[in-house]
C-alpha cells in the first residue's frame, strides 16, 4: 500500500513525507518539478496536464490513498474531477484534501472539491486549517505578502480589524494529514478543522513581532478595495484577489474565533511567537 502526495514538494506535503518516512510507510511525491532529496521517489505531475496523472500509478501499482493539494483557482472542479475519477479507477480508496476553514462544502475553491469527494463514493477527510504560519509563496501570510511591507514600512496591512485568528503551523497540518491517511477507521467521510493553540488579533501579532524584532511594527487597517488592489499587485487575478479579501473579512466578523471557541477542532502546537522567533530574518531590514 502506497500513499501519493500531491503538492509533495510544498510546505505541508514535504512535512507529511517526513512523517511517513519516519513511520516507514511507502509514499510517492508528485509535483511539476518532481525534485526531491534522495532517497524519496517523485514523479512529474501537473494538475493542468492529464497525461501526467498516470505517472505515479505507473511507478507504483499499489497506491490506495492520496493527499490532495490543489493549485489556487476560484473553481478547480474540472481538474479535480478528472484526477479523482482517474485515481479511483486505479484503485485509490481514500483522499485527504487540504482545504481551509473558510471553504464550505460546495463553496469556492476547495469547497467544490470537498463536494466532489462527498459524491465520489471514496473515503475522504477534508482538512480545514485556518491561516498558516508560513513561508511559502501563497499571497496571504506574514512570511510572504507581509514580509516586504514589514521590512520596508514596519506595517501589516489587513482588513481584519479586531478579529482574531488561531494561526496554525504547517507541521501541525501535516500531522493531521498523516493521522487521516493512516487511520484504520473504515468508511471515513468527514471534515476536520485544524487550528493553532491560541487566538491573536493582528494588533497582538504586530506587538509580538515588534518584541521579537526590536522595532515597532504596526497593524495598518485598510479597506477592502485597498486589500484587493494589494493582492492584485502581487499577481493574483481580480476574482481571486476579491476572494482572498472576502476570506480576510471573515476574520473581522469573528468567524475564525468562533471555530476556535467551538472546541471541535484539531489543535496544533506551533505558536505564533515561536514562528516569529525562528524566522526573524524574514522581516529584518536590508
Ligand atoms: N496560506 C494559508 O494561510 C492557507 C490557509 C488554508 C489553506 N491553504 C491552502 O494550502 C494550499 C497550499 O498548501 P502548501 O502550503 O502545503 O503548498 P505550497 O507550499 O504552496 O506548495 C504548493 C505545492 O503544489 C505544487 N504545485 C503547484 N502548482 C501545481 C500544478 N499545477 N500541478 C501540480 N503541482 C503543483 C508545488 O510543486 P511544483 O511547483 O513543483 O509543482 C508544491 O509542491 C493552497 O491550496 C491553499 O488554499 C492555505
Short mmCIF file of N, CA and C and ligand atoms in Angstrom, two decimals, residues 5-15 29-35 44-49 52-53 67-73 79 98-103 109-110 127-141 144 167-168 170 173 240 243-244 247, ligand 1:
data_model
loop_
_atom_site.label_atom_id
_atom_site.label_comp_id
_atom_site.label_asym_id
_atom_site.label_seq_id
_atom_site.Cartn_x
_atom_site.Cartn_y
_atom_site.Cartn_z
N UNK A 5 1.46 11.73 -2.58
CA UNK A 5 1.38 13.09 -2.00
C UNK A 5 1.44 14.10 -3.13
N UNK A 6 0.29 14.66 -3.54
CA UNK A 6 0.34 15.77 -4.49
C UNK A 6 0.79 17.00 -3.70
N UNK A 7 1.41 17.97 -4.39
CA UNK A 7 1.99 19.11 -3.66
C UNK A 7 3.07 18.64 -2.69
N UNK A 8 3.71 17.51 -3.04
CA UNK A 8 4.65 16.88 -2.11
C UNK A 8 5.95 17.62 -1.93
N UNK A 9 6.21 18.64 -2.78
CA UNK A 9 7.40 19.47 -2.56
C UNK A 9 7.04 20.75 -1.80
N UNK A 10 5.75 20.93 -1.50
CA UNK A 10 5.30 22.14 -0.80
C UNK A 10 5.45 22.01 0.71
N UNK A 11 4.90 22.98 1.39
CA UNK A 11 5.12 23.05 2.84
C UNK A 11 4.48 21.89 3.60
N UNK A 12 3.17 21.66 3.40
CA UNK A 12 2.52 20.58 4.16
C UNK A 12 2.91 19.23 3.58
N UNK A 13 3.03 19.15 2.24
CA UNK A 13 3.36 17.88 1.60
C UNK A 13 4.73 17.37 2.01
N UNK A 14 5.71 18.27 2.08
CA UNK A 14 7.06 17.81 2.44
C UNK A 14 7.12 17.40 3.91
N UNK A 15 6.36 18.09 4.76
CA UNK A 15 6.32 17.68 6.19
C UNK A 15 5.61 16.34 6.34
N UNK A 29 6.01 11.13 -4.09
CA UNK A 29 5.78 12.57 -4.14
C UNK A 29 5.48 12.98 -5.58
N UNK A 30 4.49 13.85 -5.75
CA UNK A 30 4.14 14.32 -7.10
C UNK A 30 4.11 15.84 -7.13
N UNK A 31 4.76 16.40 -8.15
CA UNK A 31 4.68 17.85 -8.37
C UNK A 31 5.22 18.14 -9.77
N UNK A 32 5.09 19.38 -10.22
CA UNK A 32 5.58 19.70 -11.57
C UNK A 32 7.09 19.53 -11.65
N UNK A 33 7.81 19.98 -10.62
CA UNK A 33 9.28 19.90 -10.67
C UNK A 33 9.76 18.48 -10.40
N UNK A 34 9.00 17.73 -9.57
CA UNK A 34 9.38 16.36 -9.20
C UNK A 34 10.81 16.30 -8.66
N UNK A 35 11.23 17.38 -7.99
CA UNK A 35 12.58 17.42 -7.44
C UNK A 35 12.52 17.21 -5.93
N UNK A 44 6.66 13.38 -12.05
CA UNK A 44 6.13 14.63 -12.61
C UNK A 44 4.61 14.56 -12.62
N UNK A 45 3.99 15.60 -12.09
CA UNK A 45 2.53 15.66 -12.02
C UNK A 45 2.11 17.11 -12.18
N UNK A 46 1.23 17.36 -13.16
CA UNK A 46 0.73 18.72 -13.34
C UNK A 46 -0.79 18.65 -13.41
N UNK A 47 -1.45 19.36 -12.50
CA UNK A 47 -2.92 19.35 -12.47
C UNK A 47 -3.51 19.73 -13.83
N UNK A 48 -2.78 20.57 -14.59
CA UNK A 48 -3.33 21.07 -15.86
C UNK A 48 -2.92 20.21 -17.06
N UNK A 49 -2.28 19.07 -16.79
CA UNK A 49 -1.84 18.18 -17.88
C UNK A 49 -2.23 16.74 -17.51
N UNK A 52 -0.07 13.53 -17.28
CA UNK A 52 0.86 13.26 -16.16
C UNK A 52 0.19 12.51 -15.01
N UNK A 53 -1.13 12.36 -15.05
CA UNK A 53 -1.84 11.75 -13.92
C UNK A 53 -1.41 10.30 -13.69
N UNK A 67 -3.01 12.34 -0.88
CA UNK A 67 -3.10 13.66 -0.24
C UNK A 67 -3.26 14.68 -1.36
N UNK A 68 -4.32 15.46 -1.31
CA UNK A 68 -4.65 16.38 -2.41
C UNK A 68 -4.33 17.83 -2.03
N UNK A 69 -3.42 18.45 -2.78
CA UNK A 69 -3.16 19.90 -2.65
C UNK A 69 -3.42 20.50 -4.03
N UNK A 70 -4.47 21.30 -4.13
CA UNK A 70 -4.86 21.89 -5.42
C UNK A 70 -4.15 23.21 -5.63
N UNK A 71 -3.92 23.60 -6.89
CA UNK A 71 -3.38 24.94 -7.14
C UNK A 71 -4.45 26.00 -6.87
N UNK A 72 -4.05 27.25 -6.61
CA UNK A 72 -5.03 28.28 -6.27
C UNK A 72 -5.90 28.69 -7.46
N UNK A 73 -7.14 28.23 -7.47
CA UNK A 73 -8.12 28.54 -8.53
C UNK A 73 -9.45 28.81 -7.84
N UNK A 79 -10.45 20.12 -13.09
CA UNK A 79 -9.20 19.34 -12.94
C UNK A 79 -9.33 18.35 -11.79
N UNK A 98 -6.45 19.02 1.34
CA UNK A 98 -6.09 20.25 2.05
C UNK A 98 -7.05 21.35 1.60
N UNK A 99 -7.94 21.75 2.50
CA UNK A 99 -8.88 22.83 2.20
C UNK A 99 -8.64 23.95 3.21
N UNK A 100 -9.66 24.60 3.71
CA UNK A 100 -9.46 25.71 4.64
C UNK A 100 -10.74 25.95 5.45
N UNK A 101 -10.59 26.59 6.61
CA UNK A 101 -11.76 26.91 7.45
C UNK A 101 -12.83 27.62 6.64
N UNK A 102 -12.38 28.55 5.79
CA UNK A 102 -13.32 29.43 5.09
C UNK A 102 -14.02 28.74 3.91
N UNK A 103 -13.57 27.55 3.56
CA UNK A 103 -14.11 26.92 2.34
C UNK A 103 -15.16 25.87 2.70
N UNK A 109 -13.42 27.45 -4.38
CA UNK A 109 -12.12 26.77 -4.42
C UNK A 109 -12.24 25.33 -3.91
N UNK A 110 -11.50 24.94 -2.89
CA UNK A 110 -11.51 23.53 -2.48
C UNK A 110 -12.84 23.10 -1.87
N UNK A 127 -9.33 18.40 5.35
CA UNK A 127 -8.68 19.18 6.41
C UNK A 127 -8.98 20.65 6.17
N UNK A 128 -9.40 21.33 7.22
CA UNK A 128 -9.78 22.73 7.07
C UNK A 128 -8.97 23.61 8.03
N UNK A 129 -7.67 23.80 7.68
CA UNK A 129 -6.83 24.64 8.53
C UNK A 129 -7.21 26.11 8.42
N UNK A 130 -6.90 26.85 9.47
CA UNK A 130 -7.05 28.30 9.43
C UNK A 130 -5.82 28.90 8.74
N UNK A 131 -5.57 30.17 8.92
CA UNK A 131 -4.48 30.88 8.23
C UNK A 131 -3.14 30.33 8.71
N UNK A 132 -2.27 30.05 7.72
CA UNK A 132 -1.00 29.38 8.01
C UNK A 132 0.05 30.32 8.61
N UNK A 133 0.90 29.72 9.43
CA UNK A 133 2.21 30.31 9.74
C UNK A 133 3.12 29.76 8.66
N UNK A 134 3.52 30.57 7.75
CA UNK A 134 4.08 30.03 6.52
C UNK A 134 5.17 30.90 5.94
N UNK A 135 5.99 30.25 5.14
CA UNK A 135 7.00 30.99 4.39
C UNK A 135 6.85 30.71 2.90
N UNK A 136 5.73 30.08 2.51
CA UNK A 136 5.59 29.72 1.09
C UNK A 136 5.19 30.94 0.27
N UNK A 137 5.00 30.72 -1.03
CA UNK A 137 4.72 31.86 -1.90
C UNK A 137 3.23 32.13 -2.05
N UNK A 138 2.40 31.58 -1.17
CA UNK A 138 0.98 31.85 -1.28
C UNK A 138 0.69 33.25 -0.73
N UNK A 139 -0.11 34.07 -1.44
CA UNK A 139 -0.13 35.51 -1.15
C UNK A 139 -1.01 35.94 0.02
N UNK A 140 -0.76 35.47 1.23
CA UNK A 140 -1.65 35.91 2.29
C UNK A 140 -1.09 35.80 3.71
N UNK A 141 0.22 35.69 3.87
CA UNK A 141 0.72 35.39 5.20
C UNK A 141 1.90 36.27 5.63
N UNK A 144 5.13 36.03 3.67
CA UNK A 144 5.04 36.23 2.22
C UNK A 144 4.59 37.65 1.90
N UNK A 167 -3.74 31.17 14.32
CA UNK A 167 -2.77 30.81 13.26
C UNK A 167 -2.21 29.40 13.50
N UNK A 168 -2.04 28.65 12.41
CA UNK A 168 -1.63 27.24 12.55
C UNK A 168 -0.32 26.97 11.80
N UNK A 170 2.43 24.71 9.67
CA UNK A 170 2.30 23.69 8.61
C UNK A 170 2.66 22.29 9.15
N UNK A 173 -0.52 20.84 10.44
CA UNK A 173 -1.43 20.41 9.36
C UNK A 173 -0.94 19.07 8.80
N UNK A 240 -9.67 36.27 -7.88
CA UNK A 240 -9.00 35.59 -6.76
C UNK A 240 -8.65 36.59 -5.65
N UNK A 243 -11.68 37.20 -3.69
CA UNK A 243 -12.00 36.06 -2.83
C UNK A 243 -11.11 36.08 -1.58
N UNK A 244 -9.80 36.32 -1.76
CA UNK A 244 -8.90 36.36 -0.60
C UNK A 244 -9.32 37.45 0.38
N UNK A 247 -12.25 36.38 2.39
CA UNK A 247 -11.85 35.46 3.45
C UNK A 247 -11.28 36.24 4.65
N1 LIG B 1 -1.68 30.04 3.32
C1 LIG B 1 -2.75 29.88 4.10
O1 LIG B 1 -2.99 30.60 5.10
C2 LIG B 1 -3.73 28.78 3.78
C3 LIG B 1 -4.79 28.54 4.65
C4 LIG B 1 -5.65 27.46 4.38
C5 LIG B 1 -5.43 26.69 3.24
N2 LIG B 1 -4.40 26.97 2.40
C6 LIG B 1 -4.21 26.14 1.20
O2 LIG B 1 -2.96 25.50 1.24
C7 LIG B 1 -2.60 25.18 -0.09
C8 LIG B 1 -1.10 25.26 -0.26
O3 LIG B 1 -0.52 24.19 0.50
P1 LIG B 1 1.02 24.14 0.88
O4 LIG B 1 1.37 25.41 1.61
O5 LIG B 1 1.29 22.84 1.52
O6 LIG B 1 1.70 24.13 -0.55
P2 LIG B 1 2.80 25.15 -1.11
O7 LIG B 1 3.97 25.20 -0.19
O8 LIG B 1 2.11 26.41 -1.52
O9 LIG B 1 3.27 24.35 -2.40
C9 LIG B 1 2.40 24.06 -3.49
C10 LIG B 1 2.69 22.64 -3.97
O10 LIG B 1 1.85 22.35 -5.10
C11 LIG B 1 2.69 22.05 -6.23
N3 LIG B 1 2.03 22.60 -7.40
C12 LIG B 1 1.79 23.92 -7.68
N4 LIG B 1 1.16 24.02 -8.86
C13 LIG B 1 0.99 22.76 -9.34
C14 LIG B 1 0.42 22.21 -10.52
N5 LIG B 1 -0.10 22.98 -11.49
N6 LIG B 1 0.41 20.87 -10.66
C15 LIG B 1 0.97 20.06 -9.73
N7 LIG B 1 1.52 20.52 -8.57
C16 LIG B 1 1.54 21.85 -8.40
C17 LIG B 1 4.04 22.68 -5.93
O11 LIG B 1 5.13 21.99 -6.55
P3 LIG B 1 5.66 22.37 -8.03
O12 LIG B 1 5.85 23.85 -8.06
O13 LIG B 1 6.93 21.57 -8.19
O14 LIG B 1 4.60 21.89 -8.96
C18 LIG B 1 4.13 22.45 -4.42
O15 LIG B 1 4.53 21.11 -4.15
C19 LIG B 1 -3.38 26.12 -1.00
O16 LIG B 1 -4.25 25.32 -1.80
C20 LIG B 1 -4.20 26.96 -0.05
O17 LIG B 1 -5.52 27.17 -0.49
C21 LIG B 1 -3.54 27.98 2.64
#
